[in-house]
Short mmCIF file of C-alpha atoms in Angstrom, two decimals:
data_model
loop_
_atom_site.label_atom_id
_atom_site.label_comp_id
_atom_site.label_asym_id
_atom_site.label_seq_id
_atom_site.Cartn_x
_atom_site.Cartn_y
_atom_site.Cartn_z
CA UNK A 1 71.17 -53.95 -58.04
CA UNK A 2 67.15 -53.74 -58.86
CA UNK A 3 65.83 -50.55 -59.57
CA UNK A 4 64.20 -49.33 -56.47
CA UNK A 5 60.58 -48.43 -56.97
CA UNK A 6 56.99 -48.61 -54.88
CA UNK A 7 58.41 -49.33 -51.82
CA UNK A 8 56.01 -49.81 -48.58
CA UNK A 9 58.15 -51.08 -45.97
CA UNK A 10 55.05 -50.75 -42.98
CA UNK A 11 56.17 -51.52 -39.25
CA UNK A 12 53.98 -52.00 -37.23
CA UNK A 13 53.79 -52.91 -33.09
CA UNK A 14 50.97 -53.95 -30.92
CA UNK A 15 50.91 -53.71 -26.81
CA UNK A 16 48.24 -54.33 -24.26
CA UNK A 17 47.65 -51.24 -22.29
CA UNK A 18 47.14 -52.65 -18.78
CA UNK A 19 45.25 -50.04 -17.26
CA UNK A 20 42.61 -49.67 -20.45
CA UNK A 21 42.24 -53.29 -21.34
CA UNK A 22 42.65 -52.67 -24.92
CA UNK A 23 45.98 -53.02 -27.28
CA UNK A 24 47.67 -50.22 -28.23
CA UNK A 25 49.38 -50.07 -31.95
CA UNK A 26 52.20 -47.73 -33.53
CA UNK A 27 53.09 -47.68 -36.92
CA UNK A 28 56.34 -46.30 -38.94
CA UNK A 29 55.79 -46.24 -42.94
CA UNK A 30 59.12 -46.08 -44.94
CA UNK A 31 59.44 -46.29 -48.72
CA UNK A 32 61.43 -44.23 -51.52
CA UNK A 33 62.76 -41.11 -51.19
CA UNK A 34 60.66 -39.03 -53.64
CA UNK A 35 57.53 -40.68 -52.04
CA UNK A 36 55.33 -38.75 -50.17
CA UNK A 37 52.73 -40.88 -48.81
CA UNK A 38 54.05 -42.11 -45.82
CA UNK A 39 52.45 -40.11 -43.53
CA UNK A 40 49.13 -40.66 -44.91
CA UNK A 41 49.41 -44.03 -44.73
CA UNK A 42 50.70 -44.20 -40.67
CA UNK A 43 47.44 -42.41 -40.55
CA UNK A 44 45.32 -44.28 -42.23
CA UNK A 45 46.76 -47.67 -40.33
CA UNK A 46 46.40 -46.10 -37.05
CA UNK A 47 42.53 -45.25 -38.26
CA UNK A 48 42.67 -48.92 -39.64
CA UNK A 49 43.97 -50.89 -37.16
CA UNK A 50 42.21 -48.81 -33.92
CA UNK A 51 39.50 -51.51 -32.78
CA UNK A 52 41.59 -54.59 -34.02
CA UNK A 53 43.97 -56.90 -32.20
CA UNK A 54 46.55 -58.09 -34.85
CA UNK A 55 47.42 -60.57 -33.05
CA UNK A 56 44.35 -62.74 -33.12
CA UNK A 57 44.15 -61.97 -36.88
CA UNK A 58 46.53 -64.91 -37.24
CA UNK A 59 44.86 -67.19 -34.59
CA UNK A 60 48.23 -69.08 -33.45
CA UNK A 61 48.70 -72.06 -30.90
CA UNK A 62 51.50 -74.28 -30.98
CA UNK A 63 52.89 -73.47 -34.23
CA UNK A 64 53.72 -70.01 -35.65
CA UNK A 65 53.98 -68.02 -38.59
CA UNK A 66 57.32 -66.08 -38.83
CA UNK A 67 58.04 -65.26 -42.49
CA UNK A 68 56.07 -65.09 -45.17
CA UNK A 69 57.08 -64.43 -49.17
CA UNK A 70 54.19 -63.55 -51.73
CA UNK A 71 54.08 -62.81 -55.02
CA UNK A 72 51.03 -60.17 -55.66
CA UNK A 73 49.48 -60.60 -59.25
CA UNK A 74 47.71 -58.53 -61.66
CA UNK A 75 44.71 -60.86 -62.60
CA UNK A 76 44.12 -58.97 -65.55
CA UNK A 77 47.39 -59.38 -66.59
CA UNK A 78 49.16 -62.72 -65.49
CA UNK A 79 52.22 -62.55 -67.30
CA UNK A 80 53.20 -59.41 -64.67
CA UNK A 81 55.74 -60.82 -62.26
CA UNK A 82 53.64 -57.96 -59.71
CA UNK A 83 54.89 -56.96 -56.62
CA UNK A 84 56.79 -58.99 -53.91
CA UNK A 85 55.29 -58.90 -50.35
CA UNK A 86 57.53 -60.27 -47.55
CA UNK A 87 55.67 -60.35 -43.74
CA UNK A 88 57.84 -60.86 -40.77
CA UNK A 89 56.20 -60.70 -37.31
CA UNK A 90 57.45 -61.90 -33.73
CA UNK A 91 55.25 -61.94 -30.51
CA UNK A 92 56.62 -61.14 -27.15
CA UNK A 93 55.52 -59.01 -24.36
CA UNK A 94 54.99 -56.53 -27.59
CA UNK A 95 53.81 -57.71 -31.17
CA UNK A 96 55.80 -56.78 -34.00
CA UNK A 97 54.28 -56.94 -37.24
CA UNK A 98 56.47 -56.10 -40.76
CA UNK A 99 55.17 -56.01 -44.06
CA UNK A 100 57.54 -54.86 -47.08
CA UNK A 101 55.59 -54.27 -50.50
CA UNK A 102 58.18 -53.83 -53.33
CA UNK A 103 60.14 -55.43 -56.79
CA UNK A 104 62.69 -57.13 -54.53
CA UNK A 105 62.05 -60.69 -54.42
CA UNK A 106 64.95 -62.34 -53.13
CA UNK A 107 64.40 -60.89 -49.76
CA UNK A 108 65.88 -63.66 -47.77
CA UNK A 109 63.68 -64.86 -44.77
CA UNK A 110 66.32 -66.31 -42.52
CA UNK A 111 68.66 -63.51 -43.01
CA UNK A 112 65.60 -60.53 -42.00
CA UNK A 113 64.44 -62.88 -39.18
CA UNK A 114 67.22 -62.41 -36.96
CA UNK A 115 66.91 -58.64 -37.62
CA UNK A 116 63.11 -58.49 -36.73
CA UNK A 117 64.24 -60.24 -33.65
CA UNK A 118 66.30 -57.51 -32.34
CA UNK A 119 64.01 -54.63 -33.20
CA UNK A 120 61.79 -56.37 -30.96
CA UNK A 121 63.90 -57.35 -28.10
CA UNK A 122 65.19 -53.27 -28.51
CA UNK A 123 61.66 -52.15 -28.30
CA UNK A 124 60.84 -54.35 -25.34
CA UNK A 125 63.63 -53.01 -23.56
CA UNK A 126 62.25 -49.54 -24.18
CA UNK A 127 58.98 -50.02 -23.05
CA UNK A 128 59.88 -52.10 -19.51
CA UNK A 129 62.60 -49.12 -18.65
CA UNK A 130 59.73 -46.46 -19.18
CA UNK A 131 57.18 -48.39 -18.05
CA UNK A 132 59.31 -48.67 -14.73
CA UNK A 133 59.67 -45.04 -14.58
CA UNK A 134 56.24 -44.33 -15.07
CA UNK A 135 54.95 -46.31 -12.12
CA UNK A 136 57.94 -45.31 -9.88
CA UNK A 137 57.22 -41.50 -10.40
CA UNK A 138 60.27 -40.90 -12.47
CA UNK A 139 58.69 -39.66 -15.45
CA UNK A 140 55.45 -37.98 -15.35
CA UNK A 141 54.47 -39.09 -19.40
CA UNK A 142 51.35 -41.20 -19.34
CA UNK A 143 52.14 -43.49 -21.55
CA UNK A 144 55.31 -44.70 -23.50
CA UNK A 145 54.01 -44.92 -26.74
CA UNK A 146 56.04 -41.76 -28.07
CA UNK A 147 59.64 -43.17 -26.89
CA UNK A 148 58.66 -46.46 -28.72
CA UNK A 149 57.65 -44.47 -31.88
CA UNK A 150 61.02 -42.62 -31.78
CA UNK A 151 63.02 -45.89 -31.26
CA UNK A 152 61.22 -47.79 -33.78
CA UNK A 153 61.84 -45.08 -36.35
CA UNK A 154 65.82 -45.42 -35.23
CA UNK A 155 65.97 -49.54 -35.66
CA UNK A 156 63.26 -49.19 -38.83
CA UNK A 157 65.62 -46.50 -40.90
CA UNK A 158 68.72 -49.26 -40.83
CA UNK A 159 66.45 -51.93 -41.46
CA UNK A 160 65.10 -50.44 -44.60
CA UNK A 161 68.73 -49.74 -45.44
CA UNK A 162 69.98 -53.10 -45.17
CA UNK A 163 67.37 -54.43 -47.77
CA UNK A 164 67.13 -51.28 -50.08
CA UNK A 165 70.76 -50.28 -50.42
CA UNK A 166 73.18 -52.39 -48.68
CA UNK A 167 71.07 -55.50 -50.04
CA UNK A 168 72.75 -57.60 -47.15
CA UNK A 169 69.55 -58.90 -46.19
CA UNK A 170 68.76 -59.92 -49.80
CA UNK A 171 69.68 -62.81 -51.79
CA UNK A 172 71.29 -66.45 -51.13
CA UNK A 173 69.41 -69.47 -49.96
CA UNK A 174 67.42 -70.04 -47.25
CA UNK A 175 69.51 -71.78 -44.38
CA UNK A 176 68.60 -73.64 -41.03
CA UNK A 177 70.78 -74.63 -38.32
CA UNK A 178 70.08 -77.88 -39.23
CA UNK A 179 69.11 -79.32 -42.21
CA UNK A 180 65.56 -79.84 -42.62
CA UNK A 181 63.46 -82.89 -44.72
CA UNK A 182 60.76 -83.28 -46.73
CA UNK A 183 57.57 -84.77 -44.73
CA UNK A 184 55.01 -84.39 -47.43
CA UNK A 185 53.59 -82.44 -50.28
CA UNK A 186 50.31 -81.13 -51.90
CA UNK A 187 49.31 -80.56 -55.27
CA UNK A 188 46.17 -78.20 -55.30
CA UNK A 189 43.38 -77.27 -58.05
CA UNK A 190 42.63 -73.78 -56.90
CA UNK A 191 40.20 -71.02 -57.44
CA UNK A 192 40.50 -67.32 -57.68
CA UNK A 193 37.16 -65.22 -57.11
CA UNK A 194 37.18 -62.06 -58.44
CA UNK A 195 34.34 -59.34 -56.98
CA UNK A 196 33.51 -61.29 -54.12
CA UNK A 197 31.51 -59.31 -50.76
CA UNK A 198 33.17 -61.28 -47.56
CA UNK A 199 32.50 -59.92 -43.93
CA UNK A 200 35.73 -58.19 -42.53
CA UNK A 201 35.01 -59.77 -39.45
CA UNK A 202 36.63 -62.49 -37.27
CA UNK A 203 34.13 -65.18 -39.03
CA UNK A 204 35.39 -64.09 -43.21
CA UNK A 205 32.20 -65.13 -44.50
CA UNK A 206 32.02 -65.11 -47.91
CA UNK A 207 29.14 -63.64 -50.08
CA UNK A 208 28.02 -64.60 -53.19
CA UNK A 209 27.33 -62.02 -55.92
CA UNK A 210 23.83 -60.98 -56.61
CA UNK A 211 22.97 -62.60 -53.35
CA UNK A 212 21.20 -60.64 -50.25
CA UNK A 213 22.08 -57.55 -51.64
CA UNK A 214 20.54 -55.55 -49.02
CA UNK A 215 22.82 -57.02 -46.00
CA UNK A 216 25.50 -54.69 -44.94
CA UNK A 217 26.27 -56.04 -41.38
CA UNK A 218 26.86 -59.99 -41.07
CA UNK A 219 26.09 -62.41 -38.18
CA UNK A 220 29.48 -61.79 -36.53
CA UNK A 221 29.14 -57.93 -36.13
CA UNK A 222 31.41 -57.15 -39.07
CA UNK A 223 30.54 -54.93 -42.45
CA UNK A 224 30.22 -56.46 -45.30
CA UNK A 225 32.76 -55.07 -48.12
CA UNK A 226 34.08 -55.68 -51.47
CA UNK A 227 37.17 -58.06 -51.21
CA UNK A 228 40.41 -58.65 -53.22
CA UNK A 229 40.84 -61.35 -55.01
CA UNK A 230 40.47 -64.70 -53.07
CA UNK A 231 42.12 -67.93 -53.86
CA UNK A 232 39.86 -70.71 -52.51
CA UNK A 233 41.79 -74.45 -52.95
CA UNK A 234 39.32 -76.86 -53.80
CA UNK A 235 40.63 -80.07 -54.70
CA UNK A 236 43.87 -81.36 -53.21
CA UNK A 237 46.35 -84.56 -53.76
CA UNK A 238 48.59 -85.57 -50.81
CA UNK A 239 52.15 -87.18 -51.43
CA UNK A 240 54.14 -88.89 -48.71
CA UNK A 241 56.12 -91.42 -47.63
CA UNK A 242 54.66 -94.64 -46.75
CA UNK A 243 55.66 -95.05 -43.19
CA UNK A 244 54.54 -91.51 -42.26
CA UNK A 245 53.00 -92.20 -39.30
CA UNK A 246 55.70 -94.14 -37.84
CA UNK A 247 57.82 -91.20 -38.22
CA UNK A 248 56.21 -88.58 -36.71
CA UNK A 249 55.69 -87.22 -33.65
CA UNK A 250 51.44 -88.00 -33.84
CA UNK A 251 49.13 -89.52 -36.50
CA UNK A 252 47.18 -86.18 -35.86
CA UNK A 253 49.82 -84.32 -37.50
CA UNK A 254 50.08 -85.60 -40.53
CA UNK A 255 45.99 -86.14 -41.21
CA UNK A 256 44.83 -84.77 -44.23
CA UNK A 257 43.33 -81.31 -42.67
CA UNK A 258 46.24 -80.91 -40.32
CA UNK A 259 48.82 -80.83 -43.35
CA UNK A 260 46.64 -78.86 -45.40
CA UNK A 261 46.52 -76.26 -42.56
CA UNK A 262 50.10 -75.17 -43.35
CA UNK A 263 49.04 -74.18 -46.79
CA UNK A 264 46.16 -72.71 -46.23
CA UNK A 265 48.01 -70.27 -43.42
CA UNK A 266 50.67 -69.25 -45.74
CA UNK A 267 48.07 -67.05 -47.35
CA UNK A 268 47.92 -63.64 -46.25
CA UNK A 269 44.98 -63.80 -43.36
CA UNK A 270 41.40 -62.19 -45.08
CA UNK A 271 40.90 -59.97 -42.07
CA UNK A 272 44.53 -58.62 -42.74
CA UNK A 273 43.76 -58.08 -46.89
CA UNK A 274 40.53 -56.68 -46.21
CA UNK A 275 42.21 -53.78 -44.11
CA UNK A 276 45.15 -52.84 -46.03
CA UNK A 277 43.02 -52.90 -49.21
CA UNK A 278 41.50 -49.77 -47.75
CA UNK A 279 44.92 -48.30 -48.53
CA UNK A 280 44.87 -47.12 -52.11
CA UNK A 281 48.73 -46.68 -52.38
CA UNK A 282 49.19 -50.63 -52.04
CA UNK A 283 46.88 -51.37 -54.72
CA UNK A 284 45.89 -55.03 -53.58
CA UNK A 285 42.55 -54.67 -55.44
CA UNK A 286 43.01 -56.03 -57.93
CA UNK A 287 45.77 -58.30 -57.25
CA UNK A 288 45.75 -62.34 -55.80
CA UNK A 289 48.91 -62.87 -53.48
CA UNK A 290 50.51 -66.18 -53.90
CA UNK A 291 53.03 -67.49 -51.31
CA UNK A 292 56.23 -68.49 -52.41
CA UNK A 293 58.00 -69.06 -49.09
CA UNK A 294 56.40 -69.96 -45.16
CA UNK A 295 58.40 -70.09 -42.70
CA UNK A 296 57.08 -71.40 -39.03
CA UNK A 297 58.19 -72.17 -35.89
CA UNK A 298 57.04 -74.75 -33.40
CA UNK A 299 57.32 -72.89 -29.99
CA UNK A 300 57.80 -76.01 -27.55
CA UNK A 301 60.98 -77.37 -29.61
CA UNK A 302 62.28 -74.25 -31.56
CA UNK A 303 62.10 -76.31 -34.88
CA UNK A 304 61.39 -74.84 -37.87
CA UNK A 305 58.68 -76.18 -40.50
CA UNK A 306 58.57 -74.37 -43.87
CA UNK A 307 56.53 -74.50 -47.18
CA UNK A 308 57.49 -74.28 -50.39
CA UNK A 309 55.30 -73.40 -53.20
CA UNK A 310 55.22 -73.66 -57.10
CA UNK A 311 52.22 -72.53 -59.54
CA UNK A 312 50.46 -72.18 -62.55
CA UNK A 313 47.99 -69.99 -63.81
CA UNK A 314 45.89 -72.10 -66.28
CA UNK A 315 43.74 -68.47 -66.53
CA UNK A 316 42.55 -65.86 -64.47
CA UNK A 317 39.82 -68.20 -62.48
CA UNK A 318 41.96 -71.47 -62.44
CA UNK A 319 45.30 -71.81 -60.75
CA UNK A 320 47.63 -75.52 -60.08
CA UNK A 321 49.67 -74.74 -56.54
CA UNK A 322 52.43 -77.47 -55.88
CA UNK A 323 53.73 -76.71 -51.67
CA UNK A 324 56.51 -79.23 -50.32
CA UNK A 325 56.89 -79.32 -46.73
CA UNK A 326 60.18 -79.29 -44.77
CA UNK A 327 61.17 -80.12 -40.85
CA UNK A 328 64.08 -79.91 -39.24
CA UNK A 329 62.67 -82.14 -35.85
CA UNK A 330 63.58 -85.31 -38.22
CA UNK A 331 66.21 -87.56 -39.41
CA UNK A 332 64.68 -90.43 -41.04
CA UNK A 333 66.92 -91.64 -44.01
CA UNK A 334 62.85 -92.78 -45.37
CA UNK A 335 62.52 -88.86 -45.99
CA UNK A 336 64.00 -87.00 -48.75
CA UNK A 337 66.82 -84.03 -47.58
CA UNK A 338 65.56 -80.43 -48.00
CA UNK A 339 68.79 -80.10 -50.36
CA UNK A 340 66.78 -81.25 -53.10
CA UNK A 341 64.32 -78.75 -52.98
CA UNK A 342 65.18 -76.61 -55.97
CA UNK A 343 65.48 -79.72 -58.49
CA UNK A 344 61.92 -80.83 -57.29
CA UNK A 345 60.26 -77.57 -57.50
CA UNK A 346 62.36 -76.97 -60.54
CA UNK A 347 60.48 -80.87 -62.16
CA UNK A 348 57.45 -79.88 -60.72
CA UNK A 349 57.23 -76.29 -62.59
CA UNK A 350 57.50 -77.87 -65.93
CA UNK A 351 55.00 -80.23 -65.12
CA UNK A 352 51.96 -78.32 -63.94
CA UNK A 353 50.74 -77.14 -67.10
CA UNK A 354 48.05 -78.64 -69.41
CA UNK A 355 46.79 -82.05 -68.83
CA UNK A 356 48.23 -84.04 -65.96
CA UNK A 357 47.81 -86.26 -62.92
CA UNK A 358 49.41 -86.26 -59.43
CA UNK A 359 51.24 -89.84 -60.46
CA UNK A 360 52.30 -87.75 -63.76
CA UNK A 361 54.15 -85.00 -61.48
CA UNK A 362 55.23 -86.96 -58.75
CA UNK A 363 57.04 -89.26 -61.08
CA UNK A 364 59.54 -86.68 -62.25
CA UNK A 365 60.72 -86.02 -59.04
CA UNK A 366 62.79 -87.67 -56.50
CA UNK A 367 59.73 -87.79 -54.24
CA UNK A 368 58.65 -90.66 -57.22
CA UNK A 369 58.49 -94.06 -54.49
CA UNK A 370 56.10 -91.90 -52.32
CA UNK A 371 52.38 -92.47 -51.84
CA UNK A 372 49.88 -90.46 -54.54
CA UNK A 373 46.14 -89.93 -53.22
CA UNK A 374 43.74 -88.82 -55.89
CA UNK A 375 42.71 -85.14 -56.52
CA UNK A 376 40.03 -85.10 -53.47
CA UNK A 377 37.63 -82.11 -52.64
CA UNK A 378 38.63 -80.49 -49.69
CA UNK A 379 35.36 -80.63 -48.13
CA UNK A 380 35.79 -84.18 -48.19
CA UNK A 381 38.50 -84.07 -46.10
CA UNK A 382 37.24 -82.78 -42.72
CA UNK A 383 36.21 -86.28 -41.52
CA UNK A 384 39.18 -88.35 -43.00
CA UNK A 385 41.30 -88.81 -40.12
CA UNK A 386 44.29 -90.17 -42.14
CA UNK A 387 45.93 -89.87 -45.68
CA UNK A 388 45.21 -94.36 -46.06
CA UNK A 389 41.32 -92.93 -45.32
CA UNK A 390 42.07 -91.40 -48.59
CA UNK A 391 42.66 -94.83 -50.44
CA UNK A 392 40.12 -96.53 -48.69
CA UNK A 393 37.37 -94.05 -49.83
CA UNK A 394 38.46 -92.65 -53.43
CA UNK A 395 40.87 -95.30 -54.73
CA UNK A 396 45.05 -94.07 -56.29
CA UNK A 397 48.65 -94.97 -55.39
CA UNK A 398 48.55 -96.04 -52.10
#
C-alpha cells in the first residue's frame, strides 16, 4: 500500500438558510494522524468561503461535474509526479463539496461516487428531521448546523478510512452501467502563466504583469490577487467521426466551442484555486493542476459523459493536452467503444513529444479513419458553428 503522507481530505457542505437569504457552509478537515492543521484549516475555509456561494463557482445547467482527478505539478520541477487532487461534489437540497489532496492516485471515481452520494442523502435526512423540529417547537436550537457538523464528522471518518487504509475505494478501472463510446477528441497547444494578477471575482479577469499596477479592485467588485499557475489552451485540433452530426442528439452539441467546453471545465474553477491558495498547507502556489479524469452527468437522462486526458510538458510555459470524450447515451457501431481507451491514450502518450501534427497522432490510433481539423486558435472558434466550418475556413483532413 502507498505510504500515506500530506493528506487534506476537506468536506465541505453548503445550505440556503431560508430565513437569512444567504447559504450557510460547514466544513470537516481530515488528514494524517500526526497532522495538526486541521483545525486551522476548517477555520480558515469557514473565513474563506463566508460571502461565497460554491455552488455558482461551477456555473452548471444541463450537464454536471461529478468527479474530477488532477495531477498538481511543481513547475519548477516537472519531472515531480506532485500531488493527486480528486473533487467529488453532488447538489441536492444541500451541496456537498469533497476535495482530497494526497499521493494516492488511483482513487477510483465511480467507486467514491456512490459513497459521496450517501453522505449526502444522510445529511439531508438530518437537516429535514431537525429542520421539522425546529419549526414545530420540538427543539428550541436555532439552527441545525451543529447536528450536521457532528454527522458529517461520523460519515467523513469512514470515508477517509475507506481510501486511506482499507483502500476499497482505490484502484481498478473506471466502470459504467453501460458501456460508453468515443464521440470525439481534442489535441490542445497549451499555455501555463506563471505570476499572473487575475480578479477573484465571478468575472476571473486576468491581468497582465507590469500592467495597471495601481488597480486593486476590478470592474466586477472582486480584489485583485496573485494567482497560481494558469493553464490557458490556445490552439486546438478536433477529431471525429464523419457522420457526427447524424449521430447526435443536436448539431449544437458537437460545435467546436460546445466540445471544447468539457475540457475547459475539467479544470479546477479559478474562483475555487484562488481561495484555497490562501491556504498555505495545500501549497497550490506554485503548482499547475492537470486533469486526468472528468466525470459528468447529464441530469435529464442520467447518462454519463467523461474526459480523458493525456499530456506533455514540452517546458515549464508550453504544455501538448490530448482529452478523448466518452458517452454512454450512444450505440452507433460508426463510434469507437470506450474499451479502447487505454491503448489510445497509451499511442497517443508516445506521440506527443517533439515535432508532430494532429494527422501524425491520430494515425497511431484506432481513432485513424476519423476527421483531423488543423491546430486552430481558440479565439477563432467562437463564431464557427460546426467542426466542417473548420475545413471550410483553415483547410486539413476533412
Amino acid at each position: 500500500m502507498d505510504e500515506v503522507k500530506d493528506i487534506y481530505n476537506i468536506l465541505g457542505c453548503e445550505y440556503l438558510d431560508e430565513e437569512l437569504g444567504y447559504p450557510i457552509h460547514f466544513f470537516k478537515v481530515l488528514e494524517t494522524e500526526e497532522a495538526k492543521t486541521s483545525v486551522n484549516m476548517k477555520r480558515q475555509l469557514n473565513q474563506l468561503f463566508k460571502n461565497v456561494n460554491i455552488d455558482e463557482i461551477f456555473n452548471e445547467k444541463d450537464i454536471a461535474l461529478e468527479g474530477l482527478k488532477l495531477s498538481s505539478i511543481p513547475i519548477d520541477d516537472l519531472t515531480n509526479p506532485g500531488t493527486n487532487i480528486t473533487l467529488l461534489k453532488l447538489k441536492d437540497s444541500i451541496f456537498f463539496l469533497n476535495l482530497f489532496f494526497s499521493n494516492f492516485g488511483d482513487i477510483n471515481l465511480s467507486k467514491t461516487s456512490p459513497e459521496i452520494k450517501q453522505m449526502l442523502n444522510s445529511l439531508q435526512g438530518v437537516y429535514r428531521r431537525i429542520d421539522y423540529q425546529i419549526k414545530e417547537g420540538f427543539r428550541s436550537q436555532s439552527s441545525p448546523l451543529n447536528v450536521l457538523e457532528e454527522n458529517l464528522e461520523i460519515l467523513g471518518k469512514f470515508y477517509h478510512w475507506q481510501v486511506c487504509q482499507e483502500a476499497s475505494l482505490r484502484g481498478g478501472t473506471e466502470q459504467s452501467n453501460i458501456t460508453p463510446v468515443i464521440t470525439s477528441a481534442l489535441l490542445m497547444k497549451a499555455s501555463i502563466l506563471d505570476d499572473l494578477e487575475i480578479c477573484d471575482g465571478n468575472c476571473g479577469k486576468i491581468y497582465s504583469e507590469g500592467v495597471e499596477e495601481d488597480v486593486v479592485k476590478c470592474d466586477c467588485g472582486g480584489e485583485i490577487v496573485l494567482a497560481p499557475p494558469v493553464t490557458r489552451v490556445e490552439n486546438v485540433s478536433f477529431i471525429y467521426p464523419k457522420n457526427l452530426t447524424e449521430i447526435v442528439v443536436s448539431k449544437e452539441e458537437v460545435s467546436p466551442k460546445r466540445i471544447l467546453e468539457f475540457v475547459q471545465n475539467s479544470f479546477l474553477p479559478k474562483r475555487l484555486v484562488l481561495l484555497l491558495n490562501q491556504i498555505s498547507e495545500l501549497k497550490l502556489s506554485k503548482k499547475v493542476a492537470i486533469p486526468s479524469l472528468a466525470h459528468y452527468n447529464i441530469k435529464d437522462t442520467n447518462d454519463e459523459v467523461r474526459v480523458f486526458f493525456e499530456y506533455h510538458f514540452n517546458s515549464k510555459d508550453d504544455i501538448i493536452i490530448f482529452a478523448c470524450i466518452t458517452d454512454t447515451r450512444y450505440r452507433s457501431t460508426d463510434l469507437v467503444s470506450a474499451v479502447s481507451l487505454p491503448m489510445i491514450l497509451r499511442d497517443v502518450k508516445s506521440s506527443i513529444s517533439g515535432e508532430f501534427t494532429p494527422e501524425d497522432v491520430v494515425r497511431r490510433t484506432e481513432l485513424r479513419d476519423w476527421n483531423v481539423t488543423p491546430f486552430t486558435k481558440v479565439r477563432e472558434l467562437e463564431n464557427l458553428d460546426s467542426l466542417e466550418r473548420i475545413f471550410s475556413i483553415f483547410g486539413g483532413m476533412g
